[in-house]
Amino acid sequence: MGLKPNFHQLDVSDINSINTFCDYLQNKYGGLDVLINNAAIAYKNSATEPFGEQAENTMRVNYFNLLDVCHSLFPLLRPHARVVNVSSSMGHLTKIPDQEIRNQFASSSLTEEKLSELVNQFIRLAKKDEHTKYGWPNSSYSVSKVAVSALTIIQQRAFDQDSREDLVVNSVHPGYVKTDMTSWGGHFTAERGAEAPVYLALLGPNISSPKGSYVWHDKKIVDWVHGPTPEAF
Ligand SMILES: NC(=O)c1ccc[n+]([C@@H]2O[C@H](COP(=O)([O-])OP(=O)(O)OC[C@H]3O[C@@H](n4cnc5c(N)ncnc54)[C@H](OP(=O)(O)O)[C@@H]3O)[C@@H](O)[C@H]2O)c1
């Protein structure tokens, strides 16, 4: 297509790496128009690490490090910037069995601090192997993506109060995609998986929707709290 994309090293688990990337963007471009938070990890079902360790590492990379990237890069966002948080079908709120925990995730007064505390509660219980007893799912990946979608709603609320015009963030389920994460077992090619994230990254100026939404791979908005999700994947 004649485009000339550049790349820059970034380890989202290393705050120095995030800050180096942020300085590079600031110095070279003076701002940022599009941010897609795609980096994530998922333990395989066959992983032998204790569940508590898996929970801590998964929450760190998929939620806390995504938050670190946002804290560093959001000041660079220019008016009309688009942010896409890559979630998952596993990030639908109904993946959390307990109604009271779901209520906390869905609360309109949820803040980043309260959300991080909820995530830490899950990690503490996972380390004692008591997470299912207290109404959490037996999937760290699922909790991490629920947290990413909850964070997206909080972030859009902040964007709506921001002095910069028309900042939009959405979370997206890209589909079940053939990648390392799925051991190449998905239905979609990477190109097909990129369709909805790219659509959200390129939303036109001053759109009213989707904003702070949970978007399916077919670009339709899914009710994150009540569902239903269109299909298993
Ligand atoms: N594949 C699916 O069916 C599916 C379904 C729903 C959602 N998703 C989501 O889609 C996104 C992409 O997943 P994928 O299937 O492409 O997974 P993948 O094949 O495992 O790729 C994950 C990517 O994240 C990067 N990453 C991991 N840790 C990082 C770190 N600390 N710093 C920077 N980059 C890091 C990896 O970089 P390196 O290669 O350099 O390690 C890799 O490029 C993820 O958010 C995933 O949860 C995937």
PDB file of C-alpha atoms and ligand atoms in Angstrom:
ATOM      1  CA  MET A   1       0.000   0.000   0.000  1.00  0.00           C
ATOM      2  CA  GLY A   2       3.073   2.235  -0.067  1.00  0.00           C
ATOM      3  CA  LEU A   3       2.954   2.830   3.679  1.00  0.00           C
ATOM      4  CA  LYS A   4       6.184   2.912   5.637  1.00  0.00           C
ATOM      5  CA  PRO A   5       5.495   1.788   9.204  1.00  0.00           C
ATOM      6  CA  ASN A   6       8.305   2.164  11.707  1.00  0.00           C
ATOM      7  CA  PHE A   7       8.783   0.068  14.796  1.00  0.00           C
ATOM      8  CA  HIS A   8      10.244   0.839  18.196  1.00  0.00           C
ATOM      9  CA  GLN A   9      11.197  -1.583  20.966  1.00  0.00           C
ATOM     10  CA  LEU A  10       8.736  -1.650  23.889  1.00  0.00           C
ATOM     11  CA  ASP A  11       8.547  -3.992  26.860  1.00  0.00           C
ATOM     12  CA  VAL A  12       5.331  -3.073  28.653  1.00  0.00           C
ATOM     13  CA  SER A  13       6.616  -4.833  31.795  1.00  0.00           C
ATOM     14  CA  ASP A  14       9.568  -2.440  32.054  1.00  0.00           C
ATOM     15  CA  ILE A  15       8.697   1.111  33.122  1.00  0.00           C
ATOM     16  CA  ASN A  16      12.023   2.421  31.733  1.00  0.00           C
ATOM     17  CA  SER A  17      11.169   0.925  28.349  1.00  0.00           C
ATOM     18  CA  ILE A  18       7.715   2.568  28.444  1.00  0.00           C
ATOM     19  CA  ASN A  19       9.240   5.937  29.358  1.00  0.00           C
ATOM     20  CA  THR A  20      11.892   5.642  26.619  1.00  0.00           C
ATOM     21  CA  PHE A  21       9.129   4.932  24.084  1.00  0.00           C
ATOM     22  CA  CYS A  22       7.073   7.842  25.412  1.00  0.00           C
ATOM     23  CA  ASP A  23      10.041  10.254  25.124  1.00  0.00           C
ATOM     24  CA  TYR A  24      10.703   9.013  21.577  1.00  0.00           C
ATOM     25  CA  LEU A  25       7.090   9.692  20.531  1.00  0.00           C
ATOM     26  CA  GLN A  26       7.134  13.096  22.201  1.00  0.00           C
ATOM     27  CA  ASN A  27      10.431  14.155  20.625  1.00  0.00           C
ATOM     28  CA  LYS A  28       9.831  12.706  17.163  1.00  0.00           C
ATOM     29  CA  TYR A  29       6.089  13.330  16.678  1.00  0.00           C
ATOM     30  CA  GLY A  30       5.047  15.678  19.504  1.00  0.00           C
ATOM     31  CA  GLY A  31       1.945  13.586  20.231  1.00  0.00           C
ATOM     32  CA  LEU A  32      -0.034  10.437  19.543  1.00  0.00           C
ATOM     33  CA  ASP A  33      -3.198   9.867  17.474  1.00  0.00           C
ATOM     34  CA  VAL A  34      -3.757   6.116  17.858  1.00  0.00           C
ATOM     35  CA  LEU A  35      -2.853   3.659  20.611  1.00  0.00           C
ATOM     36  CA  ILE A  36      -3.721  -0.055  20.392  1.00  0.00           C
ATOM     37  CA  ASN A  37      -2.960  -1.904  23.612  1.00  0.00           C
ATOM     38  CA  ASN A  38      -2.457  -5.370  22.145  1.00  0.00           C
ATOM     39  CA  ALA A  39       0.321  -6.933  24.257  1.00  0.00           C
ATOM     40  CA  ALA A  40      -0.865  -9.737  26.517  1.00  0.00           C
ATOM     41  CA  ILE A  41       0.027 -13.187  27.778  1.00  0.00           C
ATOM     42  CA  ALA A  42      -2.000 -16.356  28.356  1.00  0.00           C
ATOM     43  CA  TYR A  43      -0.789 -19.488  30.092  1.00  0.00           C
ATOM     44  CA  LYS A  44      -1.549 -22.710  28.243  1.00  0.00           C
ATOM     45  CA  ASN A  45      -3.913 -25.204  29.913  1.00  0.00           C
ATOM     46  CA  SER A  46      -0.926 -27.500  30.253  1.00  0.00           C
ATOM     47  CA  ALA A  47       1.133 -24.904  32.209  1.00  0.00           C
ATOM     48  CA  THR A  48       2.610 -26.330  35.406  1.00  0.00           C
ATOM     49  CA  GLU A  49       3.190 -23.055  37.291  1.00  0.00           C
ATOM     50  CA  PRO A  50       1.042 -22.743  40.450  1.00  0.00           C
ATOM     51  CA  PHE A  51      -2.265 -20.945  39.782  1.00  0.00           C
ATOM     52  CA  GLY A  52      -1.327 -18.062  42.112  1.00  0.00           C
ATOM     53  CA  GLU A  53       1.858 -17.410  40.129  1.00  0.00           C
ATOM     54  CA  GLN A  54      -0.076 -17.539  36.853  1.00  0.00           C
ATOM     55  CA  ALA A  55      -2.635 -15.104  38.277  1.00  0.00           C
ATOM     56  CA  GLU A  56       0.004 -12.626  39.437  1.00  0.00           C
ATOM     57  CA  ASN A  57       1.911 -12.664  36.127  1.00  0.00           C
ATOM     58  CA  THR A  58      -1.210 -12.529  33.965  1.00  0.00           C
ATOM     59  CA  MET A  59      -2.683  -9.592  35.904  1.00  0.00           C
ATOM     60  CA  ARG A  60       0.675  -7.811  35.834  1.00  0.00           C
ATOM     61  CA  VAL A  61       1.133  -7.945  32.060  1.00  0.00           C
ATOM     62  CA  ASN A  62      -2.478  -7.845  30.836  1.00  0.00           C
ATOM     63  CA  TYR A  63      -3.868  -5.303  33.294  1.00  0.00           C
ATOM     64  CA  PHE A  64      -1.258  -3.459  35.390  1.00  0.00           C
ATOM     65  CA  ASN A  65       1.260  -3.006  32.562  1.00  0.00           C
ATOM     66  CA  LEU A  66      -1.490  -1.868  30.175  1.00  0.00           C
ATOM     67  CA  LEU A  67      -2.375   0.687  32.850  1.00  0.00           C
ATOM     68  CA  ASP A  68       1.297   1.777  33.059  1.00  0.00           C
ATOM     69  CA  VAL A  69       1.366   2.315  29.279  1.00  0.00           C
ATOM     70  CA  CYS A  70      -1.840   4.378  29.448  1.00  0.00           C
ATOM     71  CA  HIS A  71      -0.554   6.527  32.321  1.00  0.00           C
ATOM     72  CA  SER A  72       2.611   7.248  30.372  1.00  0.00           C
ATOM     73  CA  LEU A  73       1.137   7.774  26.897  1.00  0.00           C
ATOM     74  CA  PHE A  74      -2.282   9.353  27.549  1.00  0.00           C
ATOM     75  CA  PRO A  75      -0.731  12.806  28.144  1.00  0.00           C
ATOM     76  CA  LEU A  76       0.539  12.600  24.535  1.00  0.00           C
ATOM     77  CA  LEU A  77      -2.895  11.940  23.014  1.00  0.00           C
ATOM     78  CA  ARG A  78      -3.953  14.645  20.611  1.00  0.00           C
ATOM     79  CA  PRO A  79      -7.574  15.784  20.093  1.00  0.00           C
ATOM     80  CA  HIS A  80      -9.552  13.087  18.188  1.00  0.00           C
ATOM     81  CA  ALA A  81      -7.114  10.361  19.336  1.00  0.00           C
ATOM     82  CA  ARG A  82      -8.418   6.785  19.359  1.00  0.00           C
ATOM     83  CA  VAL A  83      -7.391   4.178  21.940  1.00  0.00           C
ATOM     84  CA  VAL A  84      -8.175   0.479  21.531  1.00  0.00           C
ATOM     85  CA  ASN A  85      -7.799  -1.948  24.426  1.00  0.00           C
ATOM     86  CA  VAL A  86      -7.639  -5.493  23.103  1.00  0.00           C
ATOM     87  CA  SER A  87      -9.895  -7.560  25.360  1.00  0.00           C
ATOM     88  CA  SER A  88     -11.420 -10.946  24.544  1.00  0.00           C
ATOM     89  CA  SER A  89     -14.667 -12.903  24.555  1.00  0.00           C
ATOM     90  CA  MET A  90     -13.255 -14.074  27.899  1.00  0.00           C
ATOM     91  CA  GLY A  91     -13.402 -10.438  29.044  1.00  0.00           C
ATOM     92  CA  HIS A  92     -17.195 -10.320  29.039  1.00  0.00           C
ATOM     93  CA  LEU A  93     -18.479  -9.507  32.521  1.00  0.00           C
ATOM     94  CA  THR A  94     -20.665 -12.633  32.603  1.00  0.00           C
ATOM     95  CA  LYS A  95     -17.437 -14.693  32.822  1.00  0.00           C
ATOM     96  CA  ILE A  96     -17.355 -13.711  36.528  1.00  0.00           C
ATOM     97  CA  PRO A  97     -19.632 -16.183  38.356  1.00  0.00           C
ATOM     98  CA  ASP A  98     -20.429 -14.053  41.444  1.00  0.00           C
ATOM     99  CA  GLN A  99     -23.141 -11.375  41.087  1.00  0.00           C
ATOM    100  CA  GLU A 100     -21.651  -9.157  43.837  1.00  0.00           C
ATOM    101  CA  ILE A 101     -18.230  -9.100  42.144  1.00  0.00           C
ATOM    102  CA  ARG A 102     -19.941  -8.391  38.814  1.00  0.00           C
ATOM    103  CA  ASN A 103     -21.758  -5.468  40.453  1.00  0.00           C
ATOM    104  CA  GLN A 104     -18.431  -4.028  41.604  1.00  0.00           C
ATOM    105  CA  PHE A 105     -16.923  -4.291  38.106  1.00  0.00           C
ATOM    106  CA  ALA A 106     -20.038  -2.727  36.560  1.00  0.00           C
ATOM    107  CA  SER A 107     -20.442   0.074  39.106  1.00  0.00           C
ATOM    108  CA  SER A 108     -20.632   3.557  37.596  1.00  0.00           C
ATOM    109  CA  SER A 109     -18.529   4.796  40.521  1.00  0.00           C
ATOM    110  CA  LEU A 110     -15.683   2.339  39.841  1.00  0.00           C
ATOM    111  CA  THR A 111     -12.303   4.104  39.739  1.00  0.00           C
ATOM    112  CA  GLU A 112      -8.902   2.870  38.547  1.00  0.00           C
ATOM    113  CA  GLU A 113      -7.861   2.529  42.189  1.00  0.00           C
ATOM    114  CA  LYS A 114     -10.929   0.446  43.120  1.00  0.00           C
ATOM    115  CA  LEU A 115     -10.515  -1.684  39.991  1.00  0.00           C
ATOM    116  CA  SER A 116      -6.860  -2.356  40.798  1.00  0.00           C
ATOM    117  CA  GLU A 117      -7.877  -3.318  44.327  1.00  0.00           C
ATOM    118  CA  LEU A 118     -10.452  -5.786  42.920  1.00  0.00           C
ATOM    119  CA  VAL A 119      -7.726  -7.304  40.727  1.00  0.00           C
ATOM    120  CA  ASN A 120      -5.398  -7.541  43.743  1.00  0.00           C
ATOM    121  CA  GLN A 121      -8.163  -9.265  45.732  1.00  0.00           C
ATOM    122  CA  PHE A 122      -8.336 -11.912  43.002  1.00  0.00           C
ATOM    123  CA  ILE A 123      -4.541 -12.386  43.093  1.00  0.00           C
ATOM    124  CA  ARG A 124      -4.536 -12.765  46.901  1.00  0.00           C
ATOM    125  CA  LEU A 125      -7.302 -15.404  46.744  1.00  0.00           C
ATOM    126  CA  ALA A 126      -5.651 -17.184  43.793  1.00  0.00           C
ATOM    127  CA  LYS A 127      -2.444 -17.524  45.829  1.00  0.00           C
ATOM    128  CA  LYS A 128      -4.456 -19.312  48.539  1.00  0.00           C
ATOM    129  CA  ASP A 129      -6.360 -21.313  45.912  1.00  0.00           C
ATOM    130  CA  GLU A 130      -9.596 -19.825  47.250  1.00  0.00           C
ATOM    131  CA  HIS A 131     -10.630 -17.760  44.214  1.00  0.00           C
ATOM    132  CA  THR A 132     -13.426 -20.084  43.026  1.00  0.00           C
ATOM    133  CA  LYS A 133     -14.796 -20.378  46.584  1.00  0.00           C
ATOM    134  CA  TYR A 134     -15.270 -16.583  46.593  1.00  0.00           C
ATOM    135  CA  GLY A 135     -16.958 -16.383  43.197  1.00  0.00           C
ATOM    136  CA  TRP A 136     -14.086 -15.777  40.784  1.00  0.00           C
ATOM    137  CA  PRO A 137     -13.585 -17.841  37.607  1.00  0.00           C
ATOM    138  CA  ASN A 138     -10.787 -20.380  37.365  1.00  0.00           C
ATOM    139  CA  SER A 139      -9.134 -18.337  34.586  1.00  0.00           C
ATOM    140  CA  SER A 140      -6.632 -15.558  35.270  1.00  0.00           C
ATOM    141  CA  TYR A 141      -6.759 -14.582  31.610  1.00  0.00           C
ATOM    142  CA  SER A 142     -10.517 -14.061  31.856  1.00  0.00           C
ATOM    143  CA  VAL A 143     -10.209 -11.857  34.966  1.00  0.00           C
ATOM    144  CA  SER A 144      -7.442  -9.831  33.293  1.00  0.00           C
ATOM    145  CA  LYS A 145      -9.605  -9.133  30.242  1.00  0.00           C
ATOM    146  CA  VAL A 146     -12.713  -8.339  32.334  1.00  0.00           C
ATOM    147  CA  ALA A 147     -10.493  -5.795  34.111  1.00  0.00           C
ATOM    148  CA  VAL A 148      -9.319  -4.350  30.754  1.00  0.00           C
ATOM    149  CA  SER A 149     -12.922  -3.877  29.601  1.00  0.00           C
ATOM    150  CA  ALA A 150     -13.921  -2.343  32.961  1.00  0.00           C
ATOM    151  CA  LEU A 151     -10.915  -0.016  32.723  1.00  0.00           C
ATOM    152  CA  THR A 152     -12.029   1.070  29.242  1.00  0.00           C
ATOM    153  CA  ILE A 153     -15.324   2.386  30.659  1.00  0.00           C
ATOM    154  CA  ILE A 154     -13.463   4.321  33.382  1.00  0.00           C
ATOM    155  CA  GLN A 155     -11.050   5.754  30.801  1.00  0.00           C
ATOM    156  CA  GLN A 156     -13.863   6.948  28.512  1.00  0.00           C
ATOM    157  CA  ARG A 157     -15.506   8.648  31.496  1.00  0.00           C
ATOM    158  CA  ALA A 158     -12.239  10.543  32.090  1.00  0.00           C
ATOM    159  CA  PHE A 159     -11.889  11.342  28.365  1.00  0.00           C
ATOM    160  CA  ASP A 160     -15.389  12.840  28.401  1.00  0.00           C
ATOM    161  CA  GLN A 161     -14.152  15.370  31.001  1.00  0.00           C
ATOM    162  CA  ASP A 162     -10.812  15.982  29.256  1.00  0.00           C
ATOM    163  CA  SER A 163     -10.021  19.399  27.832  1.00  0.00           C
ATOM    164  CA  ARG A 164      -8.782  17.692  24.655  1.00  0.00           C
ATOM    165  CA  GLU A 165     -11.615  17.280  22.182  1.00  0.00           C
ATOM    166  CA  ASP A 166     -13.096  13.938  21.129  1.00  0.00           C
ATOM    167  CA  LEU A 167     -10.882  11.327  22.810  1.00  0.00           C
ATOM    168  CA  VAL A 168     -12.351   7.837  22.342  1.00  0.00           C
ATOM    169  CA  VAL A 169     -11.432   4.461  23.846  1.00  0.00           C
ATOM    170  CA  ASN A 170     -13.081   1.087  23.263  1.00  0.00           C
ATOM    171  CA  SER A 171     -12.300  -2.507  24.138  1.00  0.00           C
ATOM    172  CA  VAL A 172     -12.560  -5.224  21.518  1.00  0.00           C
ATOM    173  CA  HIS A 173     -12.842  -8.966  21.129  1.00  0.00           C
ATOM    174  CA  PRO A 174     -10.799  -9.603  17.947  1.00  0.00           C
ATOM    175  CA  GLY A 175     -12.204 -13.100  17.341  1.00  0.00           C
ATOM    176  CA  TYR A 176     -10.563 -16.477  17.754  1.00  0.00           C
ATOM    177  CA  VAL A 177      -7.342 -15.935  15.821  1.00  0.00           C
ATOM    178  CA  LYS A 178      -4.569 -18.239  14.627  1.00  0.00           C
ATOM    179  CA  THR A 179      -1.578 -17.015  16.655  1.00  0.00           C
ATOM    180  CA  ASP A 180       0.972 -18.322  19.141  1.00  0.00           C
ATOM    181  CA  MET A 181      -1.549 -17.630  21.935  1.00  0.00           C
ATOM    182  CA  THR A 182      -4.080 -20.105  20.520  1.00  0.00           C
ATOM    183  CA  SER A 183      -1.365 -22.539  19.358  1.00  0.00           C
ATOM    184  CA  TRP A 184      -2.576 -21.618  15.840  1.00  0.00           C
ATOM    185  CA  GLY A 185      -5.974 -23.180  16.557  1.00  0.00           C
ATOM    186  CA  GLY A 186      -8.148 -20.118  15.906  1.00  0.00           C
ATOM    187  CA  HIS A 187     -10.692 -19.609  13.099  1.00  0.00           C
ATOM    188  CA  PHE A 188      -9.386 -16.241  11.865  1.00  0.00           C
ATOM    189  CA  THR A 189      -6.215 -15.127  10.158  1.00  0.00           C
ATOM    190  CA  ALA A 190      -4.289 -12.346  11.910  1.00  0.00           C
ATOM    191  CA  GLU A 191      -5.500  -9.965   9.180  1.00  0.00           C
ATOM    192  CA  ARG A 192      -9.137 -10.816   9.954  1.00  0.00           C
ATOM    193  CA  GLY A 193      -8.442 -10.529  13.675  1.00  0.00           C
ATOM    194  CA  ALA A 194      -7.070  -7.025  13.107  1.00  0.00           C
ATOM    195  CA  GLU A 195     -10.262  -5.810  11.368  1.00  0.00           C
ATOM    196  CA  ALA A 196     -12.239  -4.662  14.413  1.00  0.00           C
ATOM    197  CA  PRO A 197      -9.226  -3.184  16.266  1.00  0.00           C
ATOM    198  CA  VAL A 198      -8.244  -1.205  13.133  1.00  0.00           C
ATOM    199  CA  TYR A 199     -11.851  -0.062  12.619  1.00  0.00           C
ATOM    200  CA  LEU A 200     -11.876   1.259  16.206  1.00  0.00           C
ATOM    201  CA  ALA A 201      -8.458   2.871  15.781  1.00  0.00           C
ATOM    202  CA  LEU A 202      -9.705   4.793  12.728  1.00  0.00           C
ATOM    203  CA  LEU A 203     -13.156   5.915  13.965  1.00  0.00           C
ATOM    204  CA  GLY A 204     -13.991   9.225  12.315  1.00  0.00           C
ATOM    205  CA  PRO A 205     -14.030  12.577  14.104  1.00  0.00           C
ATOM    206  CA  ASN A 206     -16.754  13.403  16.641  1.00  0.00           C
ATOM    207  CA  ILE A 207     -18.551  10.056  16.457  1.00  0.00           C
ATOM    208  CA  SER A 208     -21.089   9.454  19.230  1.00  0.00           C
ATOM    209  CA  SER A 209     -20.684   5.649  19.288  1.00  0.00           C
ATOM    210  CA  PRO A 210     -18.876   3.346  19.961  1.00  0.00           C
ATOM    211  CA  LYS A 211     -17.340   5.102  22.944  1.00  0.00           C
ATOM    212  CA  GLY A 212     -16.185   3.220  26.040  1.00  0.00           C
ATOM    213  CA  SER A 213     -17.896   0.203  24.488  1.00  0.00           C
ATOM    214  CA  TYR A 214     -17.145  -3.511  24.321  1.00  0.00           C
ATOM    215  CA  VAL A 215     -17.011  -4.310  20.612  1.00  0.00           C
ATOM    216  CA  TRP A 216     -17.201  -7.738  18.986  1.00  0.00           C
ATOM    217  CA  HIS A 217     -15.029  -8.828  16.040  1.00  0.00           C
ATOM    218  CA  ASP A 218     -17.928  -8.056  13.640  1.00  0.00           C
ATOM    219  CA  LYS A 219     -17.730  -4.404  14.851  1.00  0.00           C
ATOM    220  CA  LYS A 220     -21.060  -4.630  16.682  1.00  0.00           C
ATOM    221  CA  ILE A 221     -21.356  -3.275  20.214  1.00  0.00           C
ATOM    222  CA  VAL A 222     -22.108  -5.993  22.781  1.00  0.00           C
ATOM    223  CA  ASP A 223     -23.765  -5.219  26.127  1.00  0.00           C
ATOM    224  CA  TRP A 224     -20.795  -5.909  28.398  1.00  0.00           C
ATOM    225  CA  VAL A 225     -22.858  -6.221  31.557  1.00  0.00           C
ATOM    226  CA  HIS A 226     -25.837  -8.308  30.443  1.00  0.00           C
ATOM    227  CA  GLY A 227     -24.732  -9.862  27.184  1.00  0.00           C
ATOM    228  CA  PRO A 228     -25.494 -12.088  25.538  1.00  0.00           C
ATOM    229  CA  THR A 229     -22.310 -12.474  23.536  1.00  0.00           C
ATOM    230  CA  PRO A 230     -23.130 -13.304  19.919  1.00  0.00           C
ATOM    231  CA  GLU A 231     -21.373 -16.687  19.956  1.00  0.00           C
ATOM    232  CA  ALA A 232     -18.834 -18.626  21.991  1.00  0.00           C
ATOM    233  CA  PHE A 233     -15.868 -16.998  20.248  1.00  0.00           C
TER     234      PHE A 233
HETATM  235  N1  LIG B   1      -5.602 -15.070  19.427  1.00  0.00           N
HETATM  236  C1  LIG B   1      -6.868 -15.024  19.861  1.00  0.00           C
HETATM  237  O1  LIG B   1      -7.734 -15.862  19.508  1.00  0.00           O
HETATM  238  C2  LIG B   1      -7.302 -13.909  20.773  1.00  0.00           C
HETATM  239  C3  LIG B   1      -8.647 -13.878  21.175  1.00  0.00           C
HETATM  240  C4  LIG B   1      -9.074 -12.841  21.995  1.00  0.00           C
HETATM  241  C5  LIG B   1      -8.176 -11.876  22.382  1.00  0.00           C
HETATM  242  N2  LIG B   1      -6.869 -11.926  21.999  1.00  0.00           N
HETATM  243  C6  LIG B   1      -5.984 -10.848  22.425  1.00  0.00           C
HETATM  244  O2  LIG B   1      -5.360 -10.321  21.268  1.00  0.00           O
HETATM  245  C7  LIG B   1      -4.079  -9.764  21.627  1.00  0.00           C
HETATM  246  C8  LIG B   1      -3.019 -10.372  20.740  1.00  0.00           C
HETATM  247  O3  LIG B   1      -2.959 -11.759  21.038  1.00  0.00           O
HETATM  248  P1  LIG B   1      -2.240 -12.830  20.104  1.00  0.00           P
HETATM  249  O4  LIG B   1      -3.212 -13.899  19.862  1.00  0.00           O
HETATM  250  O5  LIG B   1      -1.559 -12.161  18.961  1.00  0.00           O
HETATM  251  O6  LIG B   1      -1.179 -13.382  21.164  1.00  0.00           O
HETATM  252  P2  LIG B   1       0.322 -13.840  20.981  1.00  0.00           P
HETATM  253  O7  LIG B   1       0.473 -14.557  19.700  1.00  0.00           O
HETATM  254  O8  LIG B   1       0.708 -14.545  22.245  1.00  0.00           O
HETATM  255  O9  LIG B   1       1.067 -12.441  20.910  1.00  0.00           O
HETATM  256  C9  LIG B   1       1.118 -11.627  22.053  1.00  0.00           C
HETATM  257  C10 LIG B   1       1.883 -10.381  21.712  1.00  0.00           C
HETATM  258  O10 LIG B   1       2.019  -9.621  22.918  1.00  0.00           O
HETATM  259  C11 LIG B   1       3.358  -9.220  23.018  1.00  0.00           C
HETATM  260  N3  LIG B   1       3.791  -9.064  24.401  1.00  0.00           N
HETATM  261  C12 LIG B   1       3.645  -9.949  25.419  1.00  0.00           C
HETATM  262  N4  LIG B   1       4.249  -9.466  26.529  1.00  0.00           N
HETATM  263  C13 LIG B   1       4.782  -8.249  26.184  1.00  0.00           C
HETATM  264  C14 LIG B   1       5.521  -7.275  26.874  1.00  0.00           C
HETATM  265  N5  LIG B   1       5.864  -7.425  28.163  1.00  0.00           N
HETATM  266  N6  LIG B   1       5.885  -6.147  26.224  1.00  0.00           N
HETATM  267  C15 LIG B   1       5.549  -5.991  24.912  1.00  0.00           C
HETATM  268  N7  LIG B   1       4.863  -6.886  24.200  1.00  0.00           N
HETATM  269  C16 LIG B   1       4.481  -8.013  24.832  1.00  0.00           C
HETATM  270  C17 LIG B   1       4.153 -10.305  22.339  1.00  0.00           C
HETATM  271  O11 LIG B   1       5.374  -9.766  21.941  1.00  0.00           O
HETATM  272  P3  LIG B   1       6.649 -10.722  21.648  1.00  0.00           P
HETATM  273  O12 LIG B   1       6.279 -11.535  20.455  1.00  0.00           O
HETATM  274  O13 LIG B   1       7.743  -9.769  21.423  1.00  0.00           O
HETATM  275  O14 LIG B   1       6.792 -11.563  22.882  1.00  0.00           O
HETATM  276  C18 LIG B   1       3.267 -10.655  21.165  1.00  0.00           C
HETATM  277  O15 LIG B   1       3.506  -9.782  20.084  1.00  0.00           O
HETATM  278  C19 LIG B   1      -3.892 -10.089  23.115  1.00  0.00           C
HETATM  279  O16 LIG B   1      -4.301  -8.978  23.870  1.00  0.00           O
HETATM  280  C20 LIG B   1      -4.845 -11.263  23.321  1.00  0.00           C
HETATM  281  O17 LIG B   1      -5.233 -11.392  24.670  1.00  0.00           O
HETATM  282  C21 LIG B   1      -6.414 -12.926  21.199  1.00  0.00           C
END
